[in-house]
Coordinates of C-alpha atoms and ligand atoms in Angstrom, one line a residue:
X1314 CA -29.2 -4.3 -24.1
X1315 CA -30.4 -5.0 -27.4
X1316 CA -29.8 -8.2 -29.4
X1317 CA -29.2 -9.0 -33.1
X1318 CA -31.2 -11.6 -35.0
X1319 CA -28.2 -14.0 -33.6
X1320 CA -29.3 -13.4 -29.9
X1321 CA -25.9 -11.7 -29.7
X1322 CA -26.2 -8.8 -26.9
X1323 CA -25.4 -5.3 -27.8
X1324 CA -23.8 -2.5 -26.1
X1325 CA -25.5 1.3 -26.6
X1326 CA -24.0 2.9 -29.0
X1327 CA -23.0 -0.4 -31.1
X1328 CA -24.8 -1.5 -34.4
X1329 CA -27.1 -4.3 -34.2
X1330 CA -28.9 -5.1 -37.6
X1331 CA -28.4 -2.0 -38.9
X1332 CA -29.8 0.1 -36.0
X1333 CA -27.6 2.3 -33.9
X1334 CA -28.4 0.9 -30.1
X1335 CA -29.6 3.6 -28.4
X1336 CA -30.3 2.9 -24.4
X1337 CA -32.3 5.8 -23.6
X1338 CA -32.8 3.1 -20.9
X1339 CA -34.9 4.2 -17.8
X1340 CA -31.9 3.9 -16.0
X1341 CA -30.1 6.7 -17.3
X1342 CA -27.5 4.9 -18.3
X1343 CA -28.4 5.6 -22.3
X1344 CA -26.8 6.9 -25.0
X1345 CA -28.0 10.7 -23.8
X1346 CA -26.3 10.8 -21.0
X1347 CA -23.1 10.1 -22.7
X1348 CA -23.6 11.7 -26.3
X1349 CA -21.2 14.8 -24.8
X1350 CA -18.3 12.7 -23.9
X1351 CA -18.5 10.5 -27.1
X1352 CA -19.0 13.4 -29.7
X1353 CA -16.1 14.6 -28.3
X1354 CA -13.2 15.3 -31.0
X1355 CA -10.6 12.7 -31.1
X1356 CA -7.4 14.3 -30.9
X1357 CA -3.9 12.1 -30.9
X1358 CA -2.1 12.9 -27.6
X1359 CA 1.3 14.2 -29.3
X1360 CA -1.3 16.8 -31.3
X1361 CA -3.1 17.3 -27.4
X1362 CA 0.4 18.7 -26.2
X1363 CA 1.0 20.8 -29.2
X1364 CA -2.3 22.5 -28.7
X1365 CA -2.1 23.3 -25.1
X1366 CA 0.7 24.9 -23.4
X1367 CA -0.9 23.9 -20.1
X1368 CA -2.0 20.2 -21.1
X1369 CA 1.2 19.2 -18.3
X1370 CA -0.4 21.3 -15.4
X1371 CA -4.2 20.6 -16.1
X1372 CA -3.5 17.2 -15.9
X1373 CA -1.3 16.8 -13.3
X1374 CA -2.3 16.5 -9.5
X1375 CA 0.1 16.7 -6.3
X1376 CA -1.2 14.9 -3.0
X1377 CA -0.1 13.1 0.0
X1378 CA 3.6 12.8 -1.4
X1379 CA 2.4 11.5 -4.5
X1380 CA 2.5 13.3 -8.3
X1381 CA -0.2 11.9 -10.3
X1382 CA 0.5 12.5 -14.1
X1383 CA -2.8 12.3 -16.9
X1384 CA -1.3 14.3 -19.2
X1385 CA -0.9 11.5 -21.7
X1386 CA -4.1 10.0 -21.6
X1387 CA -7.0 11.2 -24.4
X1388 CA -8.8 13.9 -21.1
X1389 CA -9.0 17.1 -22.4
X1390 CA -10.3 20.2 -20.5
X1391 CA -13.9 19.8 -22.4
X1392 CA -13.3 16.0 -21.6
X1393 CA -13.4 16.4 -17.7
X1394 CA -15.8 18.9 -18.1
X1395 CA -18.5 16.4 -19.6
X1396 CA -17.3 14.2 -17.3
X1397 CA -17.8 16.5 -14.4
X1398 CA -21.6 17.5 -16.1
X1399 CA -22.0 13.7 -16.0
X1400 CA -21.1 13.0 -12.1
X1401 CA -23.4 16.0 -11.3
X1402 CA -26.2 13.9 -13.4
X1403 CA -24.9 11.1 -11.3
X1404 CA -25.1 12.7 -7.8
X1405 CA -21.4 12.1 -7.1
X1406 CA -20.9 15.0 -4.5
X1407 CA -24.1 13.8 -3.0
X1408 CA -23.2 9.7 -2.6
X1409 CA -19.6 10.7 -1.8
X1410 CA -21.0 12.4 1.1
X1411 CA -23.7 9.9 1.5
X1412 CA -20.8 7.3 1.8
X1413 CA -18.6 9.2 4.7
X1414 CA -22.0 9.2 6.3
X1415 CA -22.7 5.7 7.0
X1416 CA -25.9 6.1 5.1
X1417 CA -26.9 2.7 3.6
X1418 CA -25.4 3.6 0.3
X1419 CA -24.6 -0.6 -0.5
X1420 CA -28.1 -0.9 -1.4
X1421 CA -28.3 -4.6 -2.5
X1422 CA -26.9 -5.2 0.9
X1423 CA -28.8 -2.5 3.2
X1424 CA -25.7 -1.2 4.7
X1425 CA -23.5 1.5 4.6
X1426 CA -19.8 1.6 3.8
X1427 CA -17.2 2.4 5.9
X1428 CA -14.0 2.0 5.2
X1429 CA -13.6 5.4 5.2
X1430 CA -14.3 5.8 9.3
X1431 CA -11.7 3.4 9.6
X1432 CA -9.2 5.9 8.9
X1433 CA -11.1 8.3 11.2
X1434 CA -12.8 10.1 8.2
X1435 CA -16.6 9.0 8.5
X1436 CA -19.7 9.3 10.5
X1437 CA -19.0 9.9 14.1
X1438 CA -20.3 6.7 15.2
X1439 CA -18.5 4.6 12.5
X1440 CA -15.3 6.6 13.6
X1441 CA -16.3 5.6 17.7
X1442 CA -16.3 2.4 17.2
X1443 CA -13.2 2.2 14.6
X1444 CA -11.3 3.4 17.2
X1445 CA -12.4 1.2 20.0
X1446 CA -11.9 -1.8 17.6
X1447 CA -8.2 -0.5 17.1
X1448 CA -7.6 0.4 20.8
X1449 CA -8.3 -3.7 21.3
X1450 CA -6.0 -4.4 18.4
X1451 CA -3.3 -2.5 20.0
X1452 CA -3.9 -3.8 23.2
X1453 CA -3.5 -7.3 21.8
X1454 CA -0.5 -6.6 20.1
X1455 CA 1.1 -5.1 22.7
X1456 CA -0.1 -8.2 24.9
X1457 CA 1.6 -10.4 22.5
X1458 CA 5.0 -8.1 22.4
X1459 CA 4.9 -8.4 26.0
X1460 CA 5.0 -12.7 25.7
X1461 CA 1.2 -12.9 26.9
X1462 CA 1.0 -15.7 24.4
X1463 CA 4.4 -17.3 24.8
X1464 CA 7.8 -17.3 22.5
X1465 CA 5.7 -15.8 19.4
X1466 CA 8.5 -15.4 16.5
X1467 CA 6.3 -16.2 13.4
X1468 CA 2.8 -15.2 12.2
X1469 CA 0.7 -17.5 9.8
X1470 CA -2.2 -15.6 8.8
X1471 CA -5.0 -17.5 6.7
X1472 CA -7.7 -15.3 4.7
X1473 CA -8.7 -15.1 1.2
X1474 CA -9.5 -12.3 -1.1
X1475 CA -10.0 -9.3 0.9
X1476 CA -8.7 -10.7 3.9
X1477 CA -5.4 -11.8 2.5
X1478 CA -5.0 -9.1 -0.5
X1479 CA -4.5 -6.1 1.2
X1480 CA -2.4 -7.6 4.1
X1481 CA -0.3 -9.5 2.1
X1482 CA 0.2 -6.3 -0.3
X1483 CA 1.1 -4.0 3.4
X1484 CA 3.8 -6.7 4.8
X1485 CA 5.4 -7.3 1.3
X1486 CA 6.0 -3.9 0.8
X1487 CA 7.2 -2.0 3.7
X1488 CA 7.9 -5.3 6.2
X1489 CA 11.2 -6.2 4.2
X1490 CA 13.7 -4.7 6.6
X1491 CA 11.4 -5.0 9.4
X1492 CA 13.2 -7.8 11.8
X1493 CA 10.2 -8.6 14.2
X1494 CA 8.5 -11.3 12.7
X1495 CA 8.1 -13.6 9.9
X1496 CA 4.7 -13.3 9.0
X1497 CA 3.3 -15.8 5.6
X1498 CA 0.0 -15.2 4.7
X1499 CA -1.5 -18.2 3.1
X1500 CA -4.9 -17.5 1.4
X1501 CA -5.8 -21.0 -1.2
X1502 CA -7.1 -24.3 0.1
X1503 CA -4.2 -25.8 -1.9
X1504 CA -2.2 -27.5 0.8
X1505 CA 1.4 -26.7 -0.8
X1506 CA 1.1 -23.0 0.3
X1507 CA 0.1 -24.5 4.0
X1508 CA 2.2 -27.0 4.1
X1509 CA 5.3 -24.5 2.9
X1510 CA 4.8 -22.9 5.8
X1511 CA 4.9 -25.8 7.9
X1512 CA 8.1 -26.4 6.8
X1513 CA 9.4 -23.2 8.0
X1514 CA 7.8 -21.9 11.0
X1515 CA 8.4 -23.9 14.3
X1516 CA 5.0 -24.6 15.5
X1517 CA 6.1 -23.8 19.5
X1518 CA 6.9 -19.9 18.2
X1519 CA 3.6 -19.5 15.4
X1520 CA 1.0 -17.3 16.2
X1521 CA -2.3 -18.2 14.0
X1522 CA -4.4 -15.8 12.5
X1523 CA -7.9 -16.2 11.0
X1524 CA -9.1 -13.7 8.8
X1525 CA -12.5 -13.8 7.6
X1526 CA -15.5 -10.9 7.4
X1527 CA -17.8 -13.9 7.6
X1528 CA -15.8 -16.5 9.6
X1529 CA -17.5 -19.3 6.9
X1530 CA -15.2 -19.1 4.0
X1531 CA -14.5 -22.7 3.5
X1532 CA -10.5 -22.2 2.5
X1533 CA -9.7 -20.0 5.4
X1534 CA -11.8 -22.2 8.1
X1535 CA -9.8 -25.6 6.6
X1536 CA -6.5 -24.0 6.4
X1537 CA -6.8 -22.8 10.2
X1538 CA -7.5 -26.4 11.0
X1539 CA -4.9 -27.4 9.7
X1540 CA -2.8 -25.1 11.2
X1541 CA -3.7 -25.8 14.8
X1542 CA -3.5 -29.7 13.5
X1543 CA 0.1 -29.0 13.2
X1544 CA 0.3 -27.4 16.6
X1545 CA -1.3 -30.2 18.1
X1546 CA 0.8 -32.8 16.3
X1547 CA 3.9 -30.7 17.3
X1548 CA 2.5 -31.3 21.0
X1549 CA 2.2 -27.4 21.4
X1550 CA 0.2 -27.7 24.6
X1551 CA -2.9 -24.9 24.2
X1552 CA -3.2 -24.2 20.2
X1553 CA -6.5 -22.5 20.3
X1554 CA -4.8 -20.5 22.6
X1555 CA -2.7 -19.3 20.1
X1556 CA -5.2 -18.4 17.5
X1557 CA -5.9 -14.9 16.9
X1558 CA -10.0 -14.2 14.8
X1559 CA -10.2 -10.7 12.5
X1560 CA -13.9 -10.6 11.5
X1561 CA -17.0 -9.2 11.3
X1562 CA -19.0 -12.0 13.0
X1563 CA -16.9 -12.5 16.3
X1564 CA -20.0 -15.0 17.4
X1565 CA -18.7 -17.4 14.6
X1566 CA -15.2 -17.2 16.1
X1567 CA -15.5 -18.2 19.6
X1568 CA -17.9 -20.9 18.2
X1569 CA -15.0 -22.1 16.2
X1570 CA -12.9 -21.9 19.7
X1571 CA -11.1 -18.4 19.4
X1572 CA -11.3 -16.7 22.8
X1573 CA -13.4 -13.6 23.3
X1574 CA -10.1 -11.8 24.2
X1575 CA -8.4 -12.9 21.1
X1576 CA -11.1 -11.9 18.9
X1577 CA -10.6 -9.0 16.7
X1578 CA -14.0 -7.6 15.2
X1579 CA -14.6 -4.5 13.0
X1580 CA -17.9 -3.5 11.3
X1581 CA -20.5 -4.9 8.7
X1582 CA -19.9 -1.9 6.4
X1583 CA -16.7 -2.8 5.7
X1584 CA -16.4 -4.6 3.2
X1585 CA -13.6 -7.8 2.5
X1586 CA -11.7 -5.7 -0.3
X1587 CA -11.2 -2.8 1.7
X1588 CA -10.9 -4.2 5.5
X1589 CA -7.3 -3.8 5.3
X1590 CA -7.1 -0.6 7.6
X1591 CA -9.7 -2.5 10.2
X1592 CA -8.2 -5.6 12.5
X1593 CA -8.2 -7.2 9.0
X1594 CA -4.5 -5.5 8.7
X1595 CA -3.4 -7.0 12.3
X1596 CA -0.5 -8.6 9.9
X1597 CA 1.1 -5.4 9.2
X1598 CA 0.6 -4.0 12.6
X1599 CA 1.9 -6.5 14.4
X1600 CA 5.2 -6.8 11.9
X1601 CA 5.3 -2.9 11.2
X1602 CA 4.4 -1.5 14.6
X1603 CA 1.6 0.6 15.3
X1604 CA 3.4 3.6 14.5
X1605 CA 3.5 2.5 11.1
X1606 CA -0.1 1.4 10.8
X1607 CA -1.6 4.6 12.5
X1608 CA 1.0 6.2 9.8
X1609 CA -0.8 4.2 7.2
X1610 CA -4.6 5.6 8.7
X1611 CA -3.3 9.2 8.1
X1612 CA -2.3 8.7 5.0
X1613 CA -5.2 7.3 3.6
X1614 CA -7.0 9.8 5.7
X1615 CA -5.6 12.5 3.7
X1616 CA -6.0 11.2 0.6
X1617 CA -10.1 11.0 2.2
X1618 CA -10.0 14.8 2.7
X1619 CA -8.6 15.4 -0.9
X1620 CA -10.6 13.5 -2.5
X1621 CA -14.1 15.0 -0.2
X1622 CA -12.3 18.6 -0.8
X1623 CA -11.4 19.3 -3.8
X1624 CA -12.9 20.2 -7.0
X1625 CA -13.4 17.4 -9.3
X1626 CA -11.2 18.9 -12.4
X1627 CA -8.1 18.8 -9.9
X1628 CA -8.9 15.3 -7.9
X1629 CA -7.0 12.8 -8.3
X1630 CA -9.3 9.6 -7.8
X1631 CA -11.6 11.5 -9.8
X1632 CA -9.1 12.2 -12.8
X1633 CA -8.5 9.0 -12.6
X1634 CA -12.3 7.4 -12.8
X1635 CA -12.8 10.0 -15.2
X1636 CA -10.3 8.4 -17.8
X1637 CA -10.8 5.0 -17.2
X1638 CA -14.6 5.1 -17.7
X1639 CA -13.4 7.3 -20.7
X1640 CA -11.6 4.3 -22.3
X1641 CA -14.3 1.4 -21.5
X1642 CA -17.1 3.3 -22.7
X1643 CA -15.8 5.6 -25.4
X1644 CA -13.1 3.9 -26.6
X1645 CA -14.1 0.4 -26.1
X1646 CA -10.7 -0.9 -24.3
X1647 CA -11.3 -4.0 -22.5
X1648 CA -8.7 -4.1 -20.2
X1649 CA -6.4 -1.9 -18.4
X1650 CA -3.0 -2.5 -17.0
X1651 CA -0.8 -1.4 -14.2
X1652 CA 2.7 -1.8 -14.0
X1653 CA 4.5 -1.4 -10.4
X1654 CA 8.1 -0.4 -11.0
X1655 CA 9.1 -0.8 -7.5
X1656 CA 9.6 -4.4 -6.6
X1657 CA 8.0 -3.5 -3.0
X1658 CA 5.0 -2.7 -4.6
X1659 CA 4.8 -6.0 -6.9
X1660 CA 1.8 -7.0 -5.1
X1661 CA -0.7 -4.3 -5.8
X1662 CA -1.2 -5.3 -9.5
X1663 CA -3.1 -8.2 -7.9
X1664 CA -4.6 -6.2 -4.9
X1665 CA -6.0 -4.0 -7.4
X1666 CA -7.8 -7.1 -9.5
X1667 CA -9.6 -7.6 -6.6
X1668 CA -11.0 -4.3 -5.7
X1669 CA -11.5 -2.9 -9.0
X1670 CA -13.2 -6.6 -10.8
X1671 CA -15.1 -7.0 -7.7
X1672 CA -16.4 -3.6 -7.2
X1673 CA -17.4 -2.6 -10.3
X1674 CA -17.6 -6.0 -12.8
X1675 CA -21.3 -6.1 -12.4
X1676 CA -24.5 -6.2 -15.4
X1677 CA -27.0 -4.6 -13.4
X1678 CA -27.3 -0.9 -12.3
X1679 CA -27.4 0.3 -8.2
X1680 CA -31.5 -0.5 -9.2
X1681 CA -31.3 -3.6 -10.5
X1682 CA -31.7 -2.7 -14.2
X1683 CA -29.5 -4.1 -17.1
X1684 CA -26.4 -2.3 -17.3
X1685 CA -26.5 -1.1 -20.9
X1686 CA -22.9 0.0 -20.9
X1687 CA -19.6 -1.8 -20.7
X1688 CA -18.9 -2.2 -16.5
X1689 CA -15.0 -2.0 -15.6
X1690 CA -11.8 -2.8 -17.8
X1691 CA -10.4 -6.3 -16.6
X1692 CA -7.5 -5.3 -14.8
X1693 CA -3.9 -6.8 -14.9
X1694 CA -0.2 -5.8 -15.0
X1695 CA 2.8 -6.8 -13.8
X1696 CA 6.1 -5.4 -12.4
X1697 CA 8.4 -2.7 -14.7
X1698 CA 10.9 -3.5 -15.8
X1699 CA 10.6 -7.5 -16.1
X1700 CA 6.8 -7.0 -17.9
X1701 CA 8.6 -5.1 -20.9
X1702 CA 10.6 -8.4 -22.0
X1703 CA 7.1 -10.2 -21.2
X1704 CA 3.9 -8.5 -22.6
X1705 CA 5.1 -5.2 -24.1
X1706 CA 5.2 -6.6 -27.3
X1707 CA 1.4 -6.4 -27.3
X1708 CA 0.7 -2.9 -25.4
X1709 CA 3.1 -1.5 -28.4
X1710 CA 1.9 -3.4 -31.7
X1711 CA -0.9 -5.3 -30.6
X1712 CA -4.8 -4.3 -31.7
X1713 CA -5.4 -4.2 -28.4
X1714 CA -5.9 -0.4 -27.1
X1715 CA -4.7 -1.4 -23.2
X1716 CA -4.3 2.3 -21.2
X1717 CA -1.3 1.6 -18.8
X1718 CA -0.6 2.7 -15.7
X1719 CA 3.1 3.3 -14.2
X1720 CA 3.2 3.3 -10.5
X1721 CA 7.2 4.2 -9.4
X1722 CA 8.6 5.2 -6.3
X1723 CA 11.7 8.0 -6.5
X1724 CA 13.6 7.2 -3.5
X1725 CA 15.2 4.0 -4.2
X1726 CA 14.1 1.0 -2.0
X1727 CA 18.1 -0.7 -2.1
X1728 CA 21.1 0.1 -1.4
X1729 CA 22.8 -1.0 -4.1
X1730 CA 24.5 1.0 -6.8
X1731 CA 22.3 3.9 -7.6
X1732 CA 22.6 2.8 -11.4
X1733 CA 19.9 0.1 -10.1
X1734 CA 17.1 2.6 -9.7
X1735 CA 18.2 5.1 -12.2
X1736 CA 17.2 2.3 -14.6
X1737 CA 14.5 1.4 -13.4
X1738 CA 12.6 4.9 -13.0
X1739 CA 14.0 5.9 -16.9
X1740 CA 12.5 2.3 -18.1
X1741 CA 9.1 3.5 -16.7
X1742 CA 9.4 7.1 -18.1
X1743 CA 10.6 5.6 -21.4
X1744 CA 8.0 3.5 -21.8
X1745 CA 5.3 6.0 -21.3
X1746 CA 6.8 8.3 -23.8
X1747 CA 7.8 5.3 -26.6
X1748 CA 3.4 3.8 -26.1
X1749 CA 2.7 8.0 -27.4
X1750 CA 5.5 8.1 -29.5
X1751 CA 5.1 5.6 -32.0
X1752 CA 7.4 4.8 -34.7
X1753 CA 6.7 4.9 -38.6
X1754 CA 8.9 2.9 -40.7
X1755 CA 8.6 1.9 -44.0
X1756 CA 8.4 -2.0 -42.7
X1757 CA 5.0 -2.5 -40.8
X1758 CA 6.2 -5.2 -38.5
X1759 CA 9.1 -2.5 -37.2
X1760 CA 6.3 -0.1 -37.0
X1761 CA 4.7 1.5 -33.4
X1762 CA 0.8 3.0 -34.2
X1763 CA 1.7 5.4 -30.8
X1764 CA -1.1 7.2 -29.3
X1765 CA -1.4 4.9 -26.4
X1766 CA -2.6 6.0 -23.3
X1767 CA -0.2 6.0 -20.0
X1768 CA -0.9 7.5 -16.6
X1769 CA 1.7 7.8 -14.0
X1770 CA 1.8 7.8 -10.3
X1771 CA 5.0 8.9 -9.0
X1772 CA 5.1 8.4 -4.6
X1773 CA 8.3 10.4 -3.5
X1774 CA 8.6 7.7 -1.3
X1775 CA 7.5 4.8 0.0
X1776 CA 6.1 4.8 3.7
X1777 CA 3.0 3.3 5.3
X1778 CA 1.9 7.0 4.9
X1779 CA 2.3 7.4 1.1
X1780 CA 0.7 3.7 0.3
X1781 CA -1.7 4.3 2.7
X1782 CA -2.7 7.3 0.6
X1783 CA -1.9 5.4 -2.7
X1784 CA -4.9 2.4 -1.7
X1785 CA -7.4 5.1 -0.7
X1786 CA -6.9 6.8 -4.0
X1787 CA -7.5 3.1 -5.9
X1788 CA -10.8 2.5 -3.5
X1789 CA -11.7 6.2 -4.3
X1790 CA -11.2 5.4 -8.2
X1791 CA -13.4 2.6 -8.5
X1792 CA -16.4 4.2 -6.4
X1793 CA -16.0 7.1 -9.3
X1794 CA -16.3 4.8 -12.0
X1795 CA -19.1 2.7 -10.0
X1796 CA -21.3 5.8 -9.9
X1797 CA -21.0 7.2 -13.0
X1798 CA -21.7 3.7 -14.2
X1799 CA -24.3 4.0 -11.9
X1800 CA -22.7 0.5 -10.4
X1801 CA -23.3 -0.4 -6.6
X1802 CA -19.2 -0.8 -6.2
X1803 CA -19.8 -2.7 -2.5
X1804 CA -21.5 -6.0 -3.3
X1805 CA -20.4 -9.0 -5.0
X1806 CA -22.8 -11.7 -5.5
X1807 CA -21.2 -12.7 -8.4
X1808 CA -18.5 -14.6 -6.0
X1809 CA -21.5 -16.6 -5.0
X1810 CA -22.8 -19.4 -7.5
X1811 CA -19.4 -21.0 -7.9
X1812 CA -19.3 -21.4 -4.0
X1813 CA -22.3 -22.9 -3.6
X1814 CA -21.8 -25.4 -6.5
X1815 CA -18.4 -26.1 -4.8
X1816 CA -19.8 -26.6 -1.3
X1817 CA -22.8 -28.7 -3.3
X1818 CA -20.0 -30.9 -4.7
X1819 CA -17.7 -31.4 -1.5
X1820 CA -20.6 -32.9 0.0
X1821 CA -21.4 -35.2 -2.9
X1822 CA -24.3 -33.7 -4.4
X1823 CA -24.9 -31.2 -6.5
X1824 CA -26.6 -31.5 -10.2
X1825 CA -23.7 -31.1 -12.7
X1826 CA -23.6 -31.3 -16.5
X1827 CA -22.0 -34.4 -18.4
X1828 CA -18.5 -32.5 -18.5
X1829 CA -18.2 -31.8 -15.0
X1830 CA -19.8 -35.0 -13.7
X1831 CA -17.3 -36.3 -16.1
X1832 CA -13.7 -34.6 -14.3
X1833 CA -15.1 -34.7 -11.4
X1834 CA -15.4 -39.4 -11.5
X1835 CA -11.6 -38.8 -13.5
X1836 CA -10.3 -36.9 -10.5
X1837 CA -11.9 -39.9 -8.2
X1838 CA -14.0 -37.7 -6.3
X1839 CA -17.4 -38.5 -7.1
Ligands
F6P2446 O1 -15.6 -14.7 -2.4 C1 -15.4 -13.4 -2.4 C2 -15.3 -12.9 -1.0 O2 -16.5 -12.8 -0.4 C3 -14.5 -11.5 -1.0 O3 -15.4 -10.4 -1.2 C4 -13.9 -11.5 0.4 O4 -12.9 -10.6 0.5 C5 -13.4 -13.0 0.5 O5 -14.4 -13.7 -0.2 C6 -13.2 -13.5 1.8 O6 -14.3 -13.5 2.6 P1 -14.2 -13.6 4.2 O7 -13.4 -12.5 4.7 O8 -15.6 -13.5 4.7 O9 -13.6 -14.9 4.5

């Protein structure tokens, strides 16, 4: 990155004292390797449709019961070929392979990924030992079903980030009519979500998962001592005995005073934000049924194979990397939004934060090098139609260029006058087509510029199968963009600093600036 005389960094491509940056940067991640993509024309979308007959079909991918719509974004047939020229530069083909190979493709780390094998779709190994792993979930499961631990009517499951995200998004969205259990899944130290849950579930009846990769993440660890506090206090007789440990480092779990036979491990290469299809989803198996979660393996599985498969012009998380590296690096946009018009699915705006701002929100390249380029668009959004009377105001008239993405389910999920989802769907469509649309009156302030991007993802409906498939295509998303950003997409040791200063502070030391020492004697903590 270059810097003007102000010490202000600059971004290839960008002006800096009247010099064009130019990062012919050893990493390959210069202005060369993207001169194709951002000499290409700049057509408005309404004027892309008029052009090309076909614009609807190019763009437009069917998979796993879901229709994936790009047509109104800026891609172009000479778009996703430069982009396709670019992931060959990149080695795509070759670290998507690498990746469902368990080779050590999480560099800074020295491991390989595997999320994949936990849908069966990996290295042979990595798929062996998924499956053992889920054989002793199910076993455990069926154990509790069977009153091995008791009366168990409620679940209070304790994680953070990756080990509360993707649970939390499974349950919410397909556990609603589900009658087995109440399951809360309680991820920040704050002690009102705890002790909400205290309030509700009788103590006698709880079963207490622990969810964490590492078993040391200081939130999850208090809140589980709390919880079995509560047990005590409520004289249930054996609480540890009713503690169930997902993780990756099963030694730290029986040290804690889990039982062997009630620890759940899966594998190093999985990481947090994608462990929900390893004994990190025990939530949503135990409350759906393991029908339903091996449901949710085959769907993701088959969303693996299309995405391995198929050519990258008619791939769908590939389409979709495709345009939102497009957007960041071509047309500067900052940050990208996705709205969920399905009130089940009113969690994944915040599942997808995690995976797509941890994964690829990184300055350095897979080598270490100064990422020259924008890294990911912050990502946000809200729930259709409730975000329209909220923060529509800005997608439609504000300077921001914010691409949106519509995620709606056709079969409705109430049973409640049909007018209810009618609505609903036409609000999403609507939208899409008013953001490309525009308006020009004579009165600016009644004016829409148009030309907006949208992208839609239409499920037919939603099952454990088609969200299974649905998450699979986000992970697959973000490891597009994270290679052709040339991003390792599977560490995150940007979570780290704040932690330790936290953990520096909690124990009363720590060197802090004036302002912090300052809140931290208001607060009466020092
Ligand atoms: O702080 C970030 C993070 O490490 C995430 O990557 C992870 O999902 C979360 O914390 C929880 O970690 P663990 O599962 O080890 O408790």
């Amino acid at each position: 990155m270059a810097e003007d005389g102000a010490g202000n960094k600059a971004m290839d491509g960008e002006t800096v004292d009247g010099e064009t940056v130019n990062g012919g940067a050893p990493n390959g991640n210069g202005a060369d390797d993207w001169s194709a993509i951002e000499s290409l024309p700049r057509q408005k979308l309404e004027e892309l449709f008029a052009s090309d007959p076909d614009r609807l079909d190019r763009l437009c991918v069917d998979v796993a019961g879901m229709h994936f719509d790009w047509s109104k974004t800026h891609l172009t047939p000479d778009a996703v070929a430069a982009f396709e020229a670019l992931a060959g530069r990149r080695d795509l083909a070759g670290r998507r392979d690498a990746m469902f190979a368990s080779a050590h493709i999480n560099v800074t780390e020295d491991r390989p990924v595997e999320h994949t094998a936990e849908r069966y779709e990996g290295a042979p190994g990595a798929v062996a030992a998924a499956k053992k792993y889920h054989e002793r979930m199910r076993t455990l499961i069926d154990a509790i079903e069977a009153g091995a631990l008791g009366d168990i009517r409620y679940v209070l499951h304790t994680g953070i980030g990756g080990s509360a995200l993707g649970p939390n998004l499974l349950v919410d969205a397909l556990g609603r009519d589900a009658s087995r259990y109440e399951v809360a899944i309680v991820a920040n130290v704050d002690g009102v979500g705890m002790q909400d849950v205290f309030d509700r579930f009788d103590p006698h009846a709880t079963l207490l998962v622990v969810a964490s990769k590492t078993f040391t993440t200081t939130e999850t660890i208090l809140n589980a001592e709390s919880a079995v506090q509560w047990m005590q206090e409520a004289g249930v007789e054996d609480p540890y005995g009713r503690v169930v440990a997902l993780t990756a480092s099963p030694d730290k779990a029986i040290e804690w005073g889990v039982d062997e036979t009630r620890v759940l491990p899966f594998g190093e290469g999985v990481g947090g934000r994608y462990s929900l299809w390893s004994s990190i989803g025990f939530p949503a198996a135990i409350k759906l049924g393991w029908a339903a979660f091996e449901e949710l393996l085959e769907g993701a599985a088959e969303m693996d194979r299309h995405f391995r498969l198929t050519a990258l012009h008619q791939n769908a998380p590939a389409l979709a990397g495709f345009a939102d590296v497009y957007y960041t690096q071509v047309r500067r946009a900052e940050t990208r939004a996705t709205f969920a018009y399905d009130e089940r699915l009113r969690l994944l705006p915040p599942y997808l934060q995690q995976l797509e701002m941890e994964s690829n929100g990184k300055s350095v390249t897979v080598s270490g090098e100064p990422l020259t380029r924008p890294s990911t668009a912050i990502t946000w959004g809200g729930v259709g139609t409730e975000a329209q009377h909220a923060v529509f105001q800005l997608l439609h008239q504000g300077t921001h260029l914010v691409p949106v993405e519509f995620v709606a389910v056709i079969e409705a999920g109430d049973d409640l006058n049909p007018e209810h989802h009618r609505q609903l769907l036409l609000n999403a469509f609507a939208q899409g087509a008013a953001l490309m649309k525009g308006k020009h009156v004579d009165d600016p302030a009644r004016s829409y510029p148009g030309d907006r991007p949208t992208s839609t993802v239409l499920l037919d409906v939603l099952d454990p199968r088609t969200l299974g498939a649905l998450i699979a295509f986000y992970e697959h998303r973000v490891f597009v963009a994270g290679t052709l950003l040339q991003i390792n997409s599977f560490d995150q040791f940007g979570v780290e600093l704040g932690k330790e200063m936290a953990k520096a502070a909690a124990k009363g030391g720590g060197e802090f600036d004036p302002s912090t020492t300052d809140l931290i004697r208001r607060a009466g903590l020092d």
